[in-house]
Amino acid sequence: MKRNDNKTKKIDEKLQGSSLKFIQKQENPKKVYIESYGCQMNMNDSEIVASILLKQGYNTTDDIEEADLILLNTCAIREKAEKTVRNRLKHFNKLKQNHPETKIGLLGCMAERIKEKILEEEKLVDLVVGPDAYRNLPELIEELEDGRKAVNVLLSKEETYGDIEPVRLHSNGVSAFVSITRGCDNMCTFCVVPFTRGRERSRDPESIFNEIRDLKNKGYKEVTLLGQNVDSYLWYGGGLKKDFVKQPEEVKKNAVDFARLLDMTAEKFPGIRIRFSTSNPQDFNLDVIKTMAKHPNIAKHIHLPVQSGSDRILQLMNRKHSIAEYKSKIDAIRKYIPDVAISQDIIAGFSTETEADHQATLELMDYVKYDFGFMFAYSVRPGTAGAKNLPDDVPQEIKLRRLREIIDKQQEHSLYRMQQFTGKTVEVLIEGNSKKSAQHWMGRNAQNAVVIFEKNGNYKPGDLVKVKITDCTSATLFGNAIK
Ligand code: SAM
C-alpha cells in the first residue's frame, strides 16, 4: 500500500466543493446539483436543503449537465472562498449556454453580502437564499418558474430546522452531523459568522434525540453535535440565547445546557459514539469535562480553538478568556480525561501581531502539544469589528512565514501524539475502504485519529474493531485488527 506521509492536517479539505448526490424518489421529475463549501455546518445545511427540495420534486444529482437547478452553498469565513465562488458561478453560466432553462442559485453565508452584485450587476444567478431562509425555497423556486429572480436573505430569531430530517448526502452511512445550535453571539473581531448566520439559538433537545434515534435506526454508529459554539447551547423553550436572561425563574430553572444535553444524549444512545464541535474556551466548562469522563460513548476529543497564544491579541480579537484560563482548562481536561486528544484553530498575523505575540503562540503550542489543528493566515472580513477598527498591518509574507512556523510545529506535535499510540491497542469505528487501497479499512479511534488496517476479518463499515497500532505518520495510524 502506498502511504502518504501527510504533510500536516492543516485543514480537512476533502468536502470542499463536493457535490451532493443520489437521493432518488421515482416520482420526482427534476434534478438539483448542490455544491458545498465551508464548515461542517454548511455541509449539514446542504443536507437540509436537499431534504426540502426532495419534497418539492427534486432528486439530487452529481452530474451538473443534467441539473434543472444548480445550487452553490457558500462560505464567507476567508477571502479565498469568495474568489472560488465567482469562478464556479462563471463556470455554471457557461454550462447554462447549452441549457438555458437551468436555474442557478447561491446559498449560504455569502448570500447577504454579494446578492446585489451577482444578481443585478453581474447577472450570475437567478436565486439567492441566506442560511435562515431555506424553508422558503419552494416559494422562491416558484417565483423563478414565473420568470422572476428570487431573493431571501433574512436572518431569523427562531429557525433551527429542528423538524427537518436532513438527507444524508455527505455521509458514509456510519457517521452523521446533527446541528444543535445556529448562529453565534461571540462577536470575535475577525469573524463574519454572527453577520452571516445571525444570533445564537438552540434546538429543542427532543428534536435532536428524534434525529439521532432515526440515524440509529438507519444503522449509523456515530454523531457529531454541531454548532459554532456548542458549549453555549441553552434550550429554554426556543428563542435567542441573549433573551434567556429575560425569562421567568421557572423557565430558567428548567433550561437544558450543553453538559446536560451531552449527558442525556450519551445515556439515551449507548451504542452511538458522540462527538461535538466547536468548543469555545470561554464556555467550555468542568461540567462538560466531567460528563465526557463519565460516559465511555463520548469520544475523547475536544476541538478547542485558541486563535493566539498572546493575551493582548486575544483581547483585540474579543476572545473572552486569557491564556492562563485556557491553560487551566487544558490541565483540567487532562486531569479528568488523561487519554484525550485536543485540537486547535490558530490565526497567524492578526492585526498588530508582533514577533513576541507569535512566539507566545508557539510557546502555547509547546505547552498543549495539540493532536492536530486548523491554521490560517488572517484575512480581513468585511463588516467585522476587525475590518472597521483594526489595521491589517502584518505584511502578507510575514503572515505566511508565521503560519508556516505554526504548521511546522503542529506537524511535530501531531507526530509526537501519533507515536504515543504505537504498540497500543485502540478501538476503531470502521468508516469504509481506505482511499489508497481496497485491501485496507479506514476508520477512526475515539481520539479522532485516522487508522488504516488490513482487511483480514469479517468486518464491515460501522463495526467497532480492536486494532494494534504498529506504525504511524503525523496524520495516520497503521495497524492490525486483533480478535
Ligand atoms: N466558532 C469557532 C470559534 O470561534 O472558536 C470557529 C469558527 S470558524 C467557522 C473556524 C475558524 O476559522 C476559526 O476558529 C478561525 O481560526 C478561522 N477564521 C475565522 N475568521 C477568520 C479570518 N477572518 N481570517 C482567518 N481565519 C479565520
Short mmCIF file of C-alpha atoms and ligand atoms in Angstrom, two decimals:
data_model
loop_
_atom_site.label_atom_id
_atom_site.label_comp_id
_atom_site.label_asym_id
_atom_site.label_seq_id
_atom_site.Cartn_x
_atom_site.Cartn_y
_atom_site.Cartn_z
CA MET A 1 0.00 0.00 0.00
CA LYS A 2 1.26 3.45 -0.88
CA ARG A 3 1.44 5.66 2.12
CA ASN A 4 1.18 9.39 2.31
CA ASP A 5 3.43 10.94 4.88
CA ASN A 6 0.75 13.50 5.07
CA LYS A 7 2.24 16.99 5.40
CA THR A 8 0.06 18.23 8.18
CA LYS A 9 -3.60 18.05 8.93
CA LYS A 10 -3.83 21.75 8.19
CA ILE A 11 -7.42 21.77 7.12
CA ASP A 12 -9.67 18.96 6.11
CA GLU A 13 -10.40 19.98 2.54
CA LYS A 14 -11.98 16.76 1.40
CA LEU A 15 -15.54 18.03 1.49
CA GLN A 16 -14.79 21.42 -0.09
CA GLY A 17 -16.58 21.83 -3.38
CA SER A 18 -18.14 18.41 -3.14
CA SER A 19 -21.49 17.85 -4.77
CA LEU A 20 -24.38 16.10 -3.14
CA LYS A 21 -25.73 13.12 -4.95
CA PHE A 22 -28.16 10.33 -5.38
CA ILE A 23 -31.19 10.60 -3.33
CA GLN A 24 -33.94 9.37 -5.59
CA LYS A 25 -37.69 9.42 -5.41
CA GLN A 26 -39.00 7.70 -8.54
CA GLU A 27 -41.80 10.19 -8.97
CA ASN A 28 -39.53 13.28 -8.80
CA PRO A 29 -39.27 14.86 -12.25
CA LYS A 30 -36.41 17.32 -11.60
CA LYS A 31 -32.77 17.27 -10.62
CA VAL A 32 -30.76 19.54 -8.36
CA TYR A 33 -26.96 19.74 -8.19
CA ILE A 34 -25.66 21.17 -4.87
CA GLU A 35 -22.01 22.11 -4.44
CA SER A 36 -20.91 22.95 -0.89
CA TYR A 37 -18.05 24.91 0.67
CA GLY A 38 -17.02 25.77 4.21
CA CYS A 39 -17.59 24.31 7.63
CA GLN A 40 -19.42 21.17 8.72
CA MET A 41 -22.47 23.29 9.49
CA ASN A 42 -22.63 24.33 5.89
CA MET A 43 -22.37 20.71 4.74
CA ASN A 44 -25.23 19.89 7.11
CA ASP A 45 -27.24 22.83 5.75
CA SER A 46 -26.89 21.43 2.21
CA GLU A 47 -28.41 18.21 3.52
CA ILE A 48 -31.35 20.21 4.92
CA VAL A 49 -31.76 21.95 1.55
CA ALA A 50 -31.71 18.56 -0.22
CA SER A 51 -34.42 17.36 2.16
CA ILE A 52 -36.64 20.39 1.46
CA LEU A 53 -36.17 20.04 -2.30
CA LEU A 54 -36.78 16.31 -2.29
CA LYS A 55 -40.34 17.06 -1.18
CA GLN A 56 -40.53 19.66 -3.93
CA GLY A 57 -39.95 17.20 -6.78
CA TYR A 58 -36.14 17.38 -6.97
CA ASN A 59 -33.75 14.43 -6.78
CA THR A 60 -30.09 15.27 -6.26
CA THR A 61 -27.51 14.56 -8.92
CA ASP A 62 -23.73 14.78 -9.14
CA ASP A 63 -23.90 15.30 -12.90
CA ILE A 64 -24.13 19.04 -13.33
CA GLU A 65 -25.07 18.68 -17.02
CA GLU A 66 -28.41 17.08 -16.19
CA ALA A 67 -29.39 19.53 -13.42
CA ASP A 68 -32.52 21.71 -13.66
CA LEU A 69 -31.28 23.65 -10.65
CA ILE A 70 -27.63 24.29 -9.71
CA LEU A 71 -27.01 25.45 -6.14
CA LEU A 72 -23.77 26.72 -4.66
CA ASN A 73 -23.69 26.70 -0.86
CA THR A 74 -21.08 29.29 0.07
CA CYS A 75 -18.75 30.12 2.94
CA ALA A 76 -17.58 33.64 3.78
CA ILE A 77 -15.10 32.81 6.52
CA ARG A 78 -11.99 33.58 4.47
CA GLU A 79 -11.28 35.76 1.48
CA LYS A 80 -10.18 32.96 -0.84
CA ALA A 81 -13.61 31.35 -0.68
CA GLU A 82 -15.19 34.34 -2.45
CA LYS A 83 -12.89 34.04 -5.46
CA THR A 84 -13.67 30.33 -5.75
CA VAL A 85 -17.39 31.07 -5.71
CA ARG A 86 -17.19 33.66 -8.51
CA ASN A 87 -15.18 31.26 -10.66
CA ARG A 88 -17.67 28.46 -10.07
CA LEU A 89 -20.63 30.73 -10.90
CA LYS A 90 -18.95 31.78 -14.16
CA HIS A 91 -18.39 28.12 -14.99
CA PHE A 92 -22.05 27.30 -14.29
CA ASN A 93 -23.12 30.15 -16.56
CA LYS A 94 -21.04 28.72 -19.39
CA LEU A 95 -22.87 25.41 -18.95
CA LYS A 96 -26.14 27.32 -19.00
CA GLN A 97 -25.47 28.41 -22.59
CA ASN A 98 -26.32 24.85 -23.66
CA HIS A 99 -29.18 24.53 -21.13
CA PRO A 100 -30.84 27.97 -20.94
CA GLU A 101 -33.72 26.65 -18.82
CA THR A 102 -31.35 25.65 -15.97
CA LYS A 103 -31.56 27.93 -12.92
CA ILE A 104 -28.58 28.87 -10.78
CA GLY A 105 -28.81 29.72 -7.08
CA LEU A 106 -26.42 30.97 -4.41
CA LEU A 107 -26.97 29.76 -0.84
CA GLY A 108 -25.27 30.27 2.49
CA CYS A 109 -23.04 32.75 4.20
CA MET A 110 -22.10 34.90 1.19
CA ALA A 111 -25.70 35.42 0.15
CA GLU A 112 -26.39 38.64 2.05
CA ARG A 113 -23.16 40.43 1.17
CA ILE A 114 -22.89 39.78 -2.54
CA LYS A 115 -26.55 39.43 -3.53
CA GLU A 116 -26.89 42.71 -5.43
CA LYS A 117 -23.63 42.32 -7.27
CA ILE A 118 -24.15 38.80 -8.52
CA LEU A 119 -27.89 39.11 -9.11
CA GLU A 120 -28.27 42.53 -10.70
CA GLU A 121 -24.81 43.68 -11.84
CA GLU A 122 -23.03 40.53 -12.89
CA LYS A 123 -26.23 38.53 -13.54
CA LEU A 124 -24.55 35.31 -12.44
CA VAL A 125 -27.51 33.82 -10.54
CA ASP A 126 -31.31 33.59 -10.57
CA LEU A 127 -31.77 32.87 -6.90
CA VAL A 128 -30.10 34.00 -3.65
CA VAL A 129 -31.02 32.38 -0.31
CA GLY A 130 -29.44 33.01 3.11
CA PRO A 131 -28.83 30.31 5.78
CA ASP A 132 -32.07 31.00 7.68
CA ALA A 133 -34.39 31.06 4.65
CA TYR A 134 -34.13 27.54 3.21
CA ARG A 135 -37.67 26.72 4.34
CA ASN A 136 -38.77 29.39 1.88
CA LEU A 137 -37.08 27.65 -1.09
CA PRO A 138 -40.29 26.16 -2.57
CA GLU A 139 -41.91 29.62 -2.88
CA LEU A 140 -38.70 31.16 -4.19
CA ILE A 141 -38.37 28.46 -6.84
CA GLU A 142 -41.98 29.12 -7.87
CA GLU A 143 -41.03 32.74 -8.46
CA LEU A 144 -38.22 31.54 -10.73
CA GLU A 145 -40.67 29.43 -12.68
CA ASP A 146 -42.68 32.59 -13.27
CA GLY A 147 -39.57 34.08 -14.88
CA ARG A 148 -38.59 36.31 -11.96
CA LYS A 149 -35.42 36.40 -9.85
CA ALA A 150 -35.84 35.47 -6.20
CA VAL A 151 -34.08 36.53 -3.00
CA ASN A 152 -34.48 35.85 0.70
CA VAL A 153 -31.53 36.58 2.97
CA LEU A 154 -33.44 37.40 6.15
CA LEU A 155 -31.94 36.10 9.37
CA SER A 156 -34.24 34.54 11.91
CA LYS A 157 -34.64 34.53 15.68
CA GLU A 158 -36.05 31.01 15.88
CA GLU A 159 -35.08 28.97 12.84
CA THR A 160 -33.18 25.76 13.75
CA TYR A 161 -34.67 23.45 11.07
CA GLY A 162 -35.34 21.15 14.03
CA ASP A 163 -38.21 19.35 12.34
CA ILE A 164 -36.44 18.74 9.03
CA GLU A 165 -34.70 15.43 8.67
CA PRO A 166 -31.57 16.09 6.62
CA VAL A 167 -30.93 13.87 3.62
CA ARG A 168 -27.57 12.26 4.49
CA LEU A 169 -25.62 13.01 1.36
CA HIS A 170 -22.20 13.76 2.79
CA SER A 171 -22.25 10.69 4.90
CA ASN A 172 -20.58 7.31 4.78
CA GLY A 173 -23.61 5.64 6.42
CA VAL A 174 -21.69 5.35 9.70
CA SER A 175 -21.19 8.88 10.97
CA ALA A 176 -23.51 11.91 10.63
CA PHE A 177 -23.71 15.56 11.66
CA VAL A 178 -26.54 16.81 13.86
CA SER A 179 -26.89 20.58 14.29
CA ILE A 180 -27.73 21.68 17.84
CA THR A 181 -27.27 25.45 17.62
CA ARG A 182 -27.35 28.05 14.86
CA GLY A 183 -25.71 31.47 14.69
CA CYS A 184 -23.17 32.92 17.11
CA ASP A 185 -23.19 35.76 19.67
CA ASN A 186 -19.47 35.93 20.33
CA MET A 187 -18.53 38.80 18.06
CA CYS A 188 -14.88 37.83 17.69
CA THR A 189 -13.43 40.78 15.79
CA PHE A 190 -12.04 38.60 12.98
CA CYS A 191 -15.19 36.56 12.39
CA VAL A 192 -18.01 37.08 9.95
CA VAL A 193 -20.28 34.32 11.33
CA PRO A 194 -22.56 36.50 13.54
CA PHE A 195 -23.29 38.65 10.48
CA THR A 196 -23.89 35.82 8.02
CA ARG A 197 -25.62 33.31 10.30
CA GLY A 198 -27.27 35.63 12.79
CA ARG A 199 -27.71 35.48 16.54
CA GLU A 200 -27.35 32.32 18.52
CA ARG A 201 -30.31 29.98 19.12
CA SER A 202 -30.52 26.40 20.31
CA ARG A 203 -32.51 23.49 19.07
CA ASP A 204 -35.14 21.59 21.05
CA PRO A 205 -33.48 18.53 22.70
CA GLU A 206 -36.43 16.33 21.71
CA SER A 207 -35.90 17.09 18.02
CA ILE A 208 -32.17 16.36 18.47
CA PHE A 209 -32.96 13.00 20.09
CA ASN A 210 -35.51 12.19 17.36
CA GLU A 211 -32.90 12.83 14.71
CA ILE A 212 -30.31 10.66 16.47
CA ARG A 213 -32.89 7.90 17.04
CA ASP A 214 -33.69 7.92 13.35
CA LEU A 215 -29.98 7.77 12.47
CA LYS A 216 -29.52 4.86 14.87
CA ASN A 217 -32.43 3.01 13.27
CA LYS A 218 -30.77 3.51 9.90
CA GLY A 219 -27.57 1.89 11.17
CA TYR A 220 -25.46 4.95 11.99
CA LYS A 221 -22.90 4.47 14.77
CA GLU A 222 -21.57 7.97 15.36
CA VAL A 223 -22.99 11.51 15.53
CA THR A 224 -21.23 14.86 15.77
CA LEU A 225 -23.25 17.53 17.57
CA LEU A 226 -22.60 20.71 15.64
CA GLY A 227 -22.63 24.42 16.35
CA GLN A 228 -20.33 27.45 16.13
CA ASN A 229 -20.06 27.30 19.92
CA VAL A 230 -21.71 24.10 21.19
CA ASP A 231 -20.81 24.76 24.84
CA SER A 232 -23.06 27.78 24.75
CA TYR A 233 -26.09 25.54 23.96
CA LEU A 234 -29.11 26.54 26.05
CA TRP A 235 -32.64 25.31 25.46
CA TYR A 236 -35.29 27.19 27.40
CA GLY A 237 -38.25 26.63 25.09
CA GLY A 238 -36.99 28.39 21.95
CA GLY A 239 -35.71 31.84 21.02
CA LEU A 240 -32.44 33.69 21.07
CA LYS A 241 -29.80 32.88 23.68
CA LYS A 242 -29.48 36.56 24.54
CA ASP A 243 -33.16 36.64 25.62
CA PHE A 244 -32.65 33.92 28.23
CA VAL A 245 -31.95 36.50 30.95
CA LYS A 246 -35.43 37.97 30.46
CA GLN A 247 -37.15 34.63 31.18
CA PRO A 248 -39.08 33.91 34.40
CA GLU A 249 -37.22 31.94 37.10
CA GLU A 250 -39.31 28.82 36.45
CA VAL A 251 -38.21 28.77 32.79
CA LYS A 252 -34.58 29.39 33.74
CA LYS A 253 -34.65 26.55 36.26
CA ASN A 254 -35.76 24.01 33.66
CA ALA A 255 -33.34 25.09 30.94
CA VAL A 256 -31.03 22.48 29.39
CA ASP A 257 -27.38 23.44 28.98
CA PHE A 258 -24.72 21.67 26.90
CA ALA A 259 -23.39 19.42 29.66
CA ARG A 260 -26.95 18.24 30.36
CA LEU A 261 -27.69 17.71 26.65
CA LEU A 262 -24.47 15.72 26.26
CA ASP A 263 -25.26 13.66 29.35
CA MET A 264 -28.80 12.88 28.16
CA THR A 265 -27.62 12.04 24.64
CA ALA A 266 -24.91 9.67 25.91
CA GLU A 267 -27.39 7.99 28.25
CA LYS A 268 -30.13 7.57 25.64
CA PHE A 269 -27.85 6.23 22.91
CA PRO A 270 -25.25 3.92 24.47
CA GLY A 271 -24.46 2.27 21.10
CA ILE A 272 -23.66 5.58 19.40
CA ARG A 273 -20.28 7.31 19.63
CA ILE A 274 -20.85 11.00 20.30
CA ARG A 275 -18.60 13.81 19.13
CA PHE A 276 -19.14 17.56 19.26
CA SER A 277 -17.67 20.64 17.63
CA THR A 278 -16.79 23.50 18.04
CA SER A 279 -16.00 24.34 21.64
CA ASN A 280 -15.23 27.91 22.59
CA PRO A 281 -12.82 28.14 25.55
CA GLN A 282 -14.91 30.81 27.28
CA ASP A 283 -17.95 28.50 27.55
CA PHE A 284 -16.24 25.12 27.80
CA ASN A 285 -16.57 24.13 31.46
CA LEU A 286 -15.89 21.50 34.08
CA ASP A 287 -19.41 20.06 33.81
CA VAL A 288 -18.74 19.18 30.17
CA ILE A 289 -15.36 17.65 31.08
CA LYS A 290 -16.94 15.54 33.84
CA THR A 291 -19.74 14.43 31.52
CA MET A 292 -17.15 13.33 28.96
CA ALA A 293 -15.23 11.44 31.63
CA LYS A 294 -18.43 9.74 32.82
CA HIS A 295 -19.62 8.26 29.50
CA PRO A 296 -17.50 5.80 27.52
CA ASN A 297 -19.54 6.53 24.37
CA ILE A 298 -18.45 10.20 24.26
CA ALA A 299 -15.38 10.37 22.03
CA LYS A 300 -12.20 11.51 23.70
CA HIS A 301 -11.54 14.51 21.52
CA ILE A 302 -12.02 18.22 22.15
CA HIS A 303 -11.62 20.84 19.47
CA LEU A 304 -10.73 23.94 21.47
CA PRO A 305 -9.72 26.82 19.15
CA VAL A 306 -7.36 29.28 20.81
CA GLN A 307 -6.56 31.56 17.82
CA SER A 308 -3.48 33.10 19.52
CA GLY A 309 -1.14 32.49 22.44
CA SER A 310 -0.93 36.18 23.32
CA ASP A 311 -3.31 37.80 25.83
CA ARG A 312 -3.00 41.13 24.04
CA ILE A 313 -4.08 39.60 20.72
CA LEU A 314 -6.88 37.60 22.39
CA GLN A 315 -8.22 40.87 23.76
CA LEU A 316 -8.07 42.53 20.36
CA MET A 317 -9.88 39.50 18.95
CA ASN A 318 -12.56 39.94 21.64
CA ARG A 319 -11.98 36.40 22.85
CA LYS A 320 -13.26 36.37 26.41
CA HIS A 321 -10.53 34.41 28.16
CA SER A 322 -6.85 34.71 28.97
CA ILE A 323 -4.08 32.26 28.17
CA ALA A 324 -3.81 31.38 31.87
CA GLU A 325 -7.51 30.46 31.89
CA TYR A 326 -7.09 28.46 28.69
CA LYS A 327 -4.14 26.56 30.15
CA SER A 328 -6.06 25.78 33.33
CA LYS A 329 -8.89 24.32 31.20
CA ILE A 330 -6.34 22.20 29.33
CA ASP A 331 -4.96 20.98 32.68
CA ALA A 332 -8.45 20.11 33.93
CA ILE A 333 -9.25 18.24 30.70
CA ARG A 334 -6.06 16.16 31.00
CA LYS A 335 -6.71 15.51 34.70
CA TYR A 336 -10.20 14.08 34.12
CA ILE A 337 -9.61 12.52 30.68
CA PRO A 338 -5.91 11.60 30.52
CA ASP A 339 -6.06 9.95 27.07
CA VAL A 340 -7.95 12.85 25.43
CA ALA A 341 -6.98 14.37 22.07
CA ILE A 342 -7.08 18.17 21.85
CA SER A 343 -7.08 20.12 18.59
CA GLN A 344 -6.86 23.81 17.77
CA ASP A 345 -7.67 26.63 15.36
CA ILE A 346 -4.96 29.29 15.19
CA ILE A 347 -4.81 32.51 13.17
CA ALA A 348 -1.38 33.83 12.14
CA GLY A 349 -0.76 37.53 11.59
CA PHE A 350 -3.80 39.11 13.21
CA SER A 351 -3.86 42.91 13.48
CA THR A 352 -0.73 44.36 15.21
CA GLU A 353 0.68 40.88 15.94
CA THR A 354 4.38 41.20 16.85
CA GLU A 355 7.15 38.58 16.82
CA ALA A 356 6.69 38.33 20.61
CA ASP A 357 2.95 37.60 20.20
CA HIS A 358 3.79 34.99 17.59
CA GLN A 359 6.39 33.41 19.90
CA ALA A 360 3.71 33.26 22.61
CA THR A 361 1.54 31.24 20.23
CA LEU A 362 4.40 28.81 19.55
CA GLU A 363 5.02 28.54 23.32
CA LEU A 364 1.36 27.77 23.98
CA MET A 365 1.53 25.07 21.30
CA ASP A 366 4.53 23.56 23.11
CA TYR A 367 2.54 23.59 26.34
CA VAL A 368 -0.54 21.85 24.92
CA LYS A 369 1.08 19.71 22.20
CA TYR A 370 -2.15 19.58 20.21
CA ASP A 371 -3.03 16.40 18.36
CA PHE A 372 -3.93 18.34 15.23
CA GLY A 373 -5.12 21.74 14.15
CA PHE A 374 -6.58 24.06 11.55
CA MET A 375 -4.32 27.01 10.89
CA PHE A 376 -4.99 30.13 8.87
CA ALA A 377 -3.38 33.42 7.85
CA TYR A 378 -5.60 36.32 8.97
CA SER A 379 -7.80 37.78 6.26
CA VAL A 380 -9.97 40.81 6.97
CA ARG A 381 -13.68 40.08 6.57
CA PRO A 382 -15.97 42.93 5.56
CA GLY A 383 -18.45 44.06 8.21
CA THR A 384 -16.47 42.69 11.17
CA ALA A 385 -15.18 44.88 14.01
CA GLY A 386 -11.68 43.91 12.83
CA ALA A 387 -12.37 45.43 9.42
CA LYS A 388 -13.83 48.60 10.94
CA ASN A 389 -11.48 49.29 13.84
CA LEU A 390 -8.21 47.40 13.48
CA PRO A 391 -5.39 47.78 10.96
CA ASP A 392 -4.47 44.79 8.82
CA ASP A 393 -0.83 45.71 9.29
CA VAL A 394 1.12 42.46 9.26
CA PRO A 395 2.63 42.13 5.77
CA GLN A 396 1.41 39.07 3.85
CA GLU A 397 4.89 37.49 3.64
CA ILE A 398 5.24 37.74 7.43
CA LYS A 399 1.77 36.26 7.96
CA LEU A 400 2.71 33.35 5.71
CA ARG A 401 6.10 32.82 7.37
CA ARG A 402 4.47 32.73 10.80
CA LEU A 403 1.77 30.40 9.51
CA ARG A 404 4.49 28.09 8.17
CA GLU A 405 6.19 28.06 11.59
CA ILE A 406 2.90 27.26 13.29
CA ILE A 407 2.14 24.47 10.83
CA ASP A 408 5.66 23.02 11.21
CA LYS A 409 5.29 22.99 14.97
CA GLN A 410 1.88 21.38 14.72
CA GLN A 411 3.31 18.70 12.48
CA GLU A 412 5.99 17.91 15.07
CA HIS A 413 3.35 17.65 17.79
CA SER A 414 0.96 15.62 15.65
CA LEU A 415 3.74 13.11 15.01
CA TYR A 416 4.56 13.02 18.72
CA ARG A 417 0.91 12.39 19.63
CA MET A 418 0.50 9.67 16.99
CA GLN A 419 3.69 7.95 18.18
CA GLN A 420 2.11 7.55 21.62
CA PHE A 421 -0.37 5.10 20.07
CA THR A 422 2.26 2.75 18.60
CA GLY A 423 2.33 -0.59 20.38
CA LYS A 424 -1.10 0.11 21.90
CA THR A 425 -4.48 -1.37 21.02
CA VAL A 426 -7.19 1.12 20.07
CA GLU A 427 -10.88 0.76 19.27
CA VAL A 428 -11.66 1.79 15.69
CA LEU A 429 -15.03 2.54 14.14
CA ILE A 430 -14.75 1.44 10.50
CA GLU A 431 -15.97 4.14 8.11
CA GLY A 432 -15.15 2.44 4.79
CA ASN A 433 -12.36 1.45 2.43
CA SER A 434 -9.01 3.18 2.70
CA LYS A 435 -8.81 5.71 -0.13
CA LYS A 436 -5.48 4.28 -1.24
CA SER A 437 -6.18 0.58 -1.05
CA ALA A 438 -9.32 -1.55 -1.31
CA GLN A 439 -7.48 -4.19 0.75
CA HIS A 440 -7.47 -1.90 3.79
CA TRP A 441 -10.15 -0.44 6.05
CA MET A 442 -10.18 3.18 7.17
CA GLY A 443 -11.70 4.20 10.50
CA ARG A 444 -11.15 6.49 13.47
CA ASN A 445 -10.36 5.84 17.07
CA ALA A 446 -12.02 7.69 19.96
CA GLN A 447 -9.39 10.44 19.71
CA ASN A 448 -10.41 11.09 16.09
CA ALA A 449 -7.13 9.75 14.65
CA VAL A 450 -7.43 8.05 11.25
CA VAL A 451 -6.50 4.36 11.45
CA ILE A 452 -5.73 2.16 8.43
CA PHE A 453 -5.61 -1.62 8.78
CA GLU A 454 -5.69 -4.68 6.59
CA LYS A 455 -8.99 -6.41 5.80
CA ASN A 456 -8.29 -9.75 7.37
CA GLY A 457 -11.54 -10.47 9.17
CA ASN A 458 -15.22 -10.49 8.65
CA TYR A 459 -15.69 -6.80 9.33
CA LYS A 460 -17.87 -4.17 7.68
CA PRO A 461 -18.31 -0.39 7.91
CA GLY A 462 -19.94 0.52 11.22
CA ASP A 463 -18.12 -2.23 13.18
CA LEU A 464 -16.01 -1.33 16.22
CA VAL A 465 -12.76 -3.24 15.93
CA LYS A 466 -9.72 -3.51 18.19
CA VAL A 467 -6.59 -2.61 16.24
CA LYS A 468 -2.99 -2.94 17.43
CA ILE A 469 -1.03 0.04 16.18
CA THR A 470 2.32 -0.81 14.60
CA ASP A 471 3.32 2.38 12.77
CA CYS A 472 2.27 5.97 12.15
CA THR A 473 2.80 9.23 10.32
CA SER A 474 1.81 12.64 11.69
CA ALA A 475 -1.70 12.14 10.31
CA THR A 476 -2.39 8.39 10.19
CA LEU A 477 -2.07 5.30 12.35
CA PHE A 478 -1.40 1.87 10.83
CA GLY A 479 -2.04 -1.46 12.49
CA ASN A 480 -3.63 -4.89 12.51
CA ALA A 481 -7.06 -5.96 13.73
CA ILE A 482 -6.91 -8.32 16.67
CA LYS A 483 -9.57 -10.88 17.51
N1 SAM B 1 -16.74 29.22 16.40
C1 SAM B 1 -15.40 28.75 16.41
C2 SAM B 1 -14.51 29.67 17.23
O1 SAM B 1 -14.63 30.89 17.10
O2 SAM B 1 -13.68 29.22 18.01
C3 SAM B 1 -14.93 28.51 14.96
C4 SAM B 1 -15.40 29.48 13.91
S1 SAM B 1 -14.78 29.49 12.25
C5 SAM B 1 -16.04 28.71 11.39
C6 SAM B 1 -13.43 28.41 12.11
C7 SAM B 1 -12.09 29.06 12.18
O3 SAM B 1 -11.84 29.89 11.06
C8 SAM B 1 -11.90 29.97 13.36
O4 SAM B 1 -11.71 29.28 14.56
C9 SAM B 1 -10.68 30.77 12.94
O5 SAM B 1 -9.48 30.12 13.31
C10 SAM B 1 -10.80 30.79 11.41
N2 SAM B 1 -11.18 32.15 10.96
C11 SAM B 1 -12.34 32.78 11.16
N3 SAM B 1 -12.30 34.02 10.63
C12 SAM B 1 -11.07 34.19 10.10
C13 SAM B 1 -10.43 35.24 9.41
N4 SAM B 1 -11.02 36.41 9.21
N5 SAM B 1 -9.16 35.05 8.98
C14 SAM B 1 -8.53 33.86 9.19
N6 SAM B 1 -9.09 32.82 9.83
C15 SAM B 1 -10.35 32.98 10.28
#
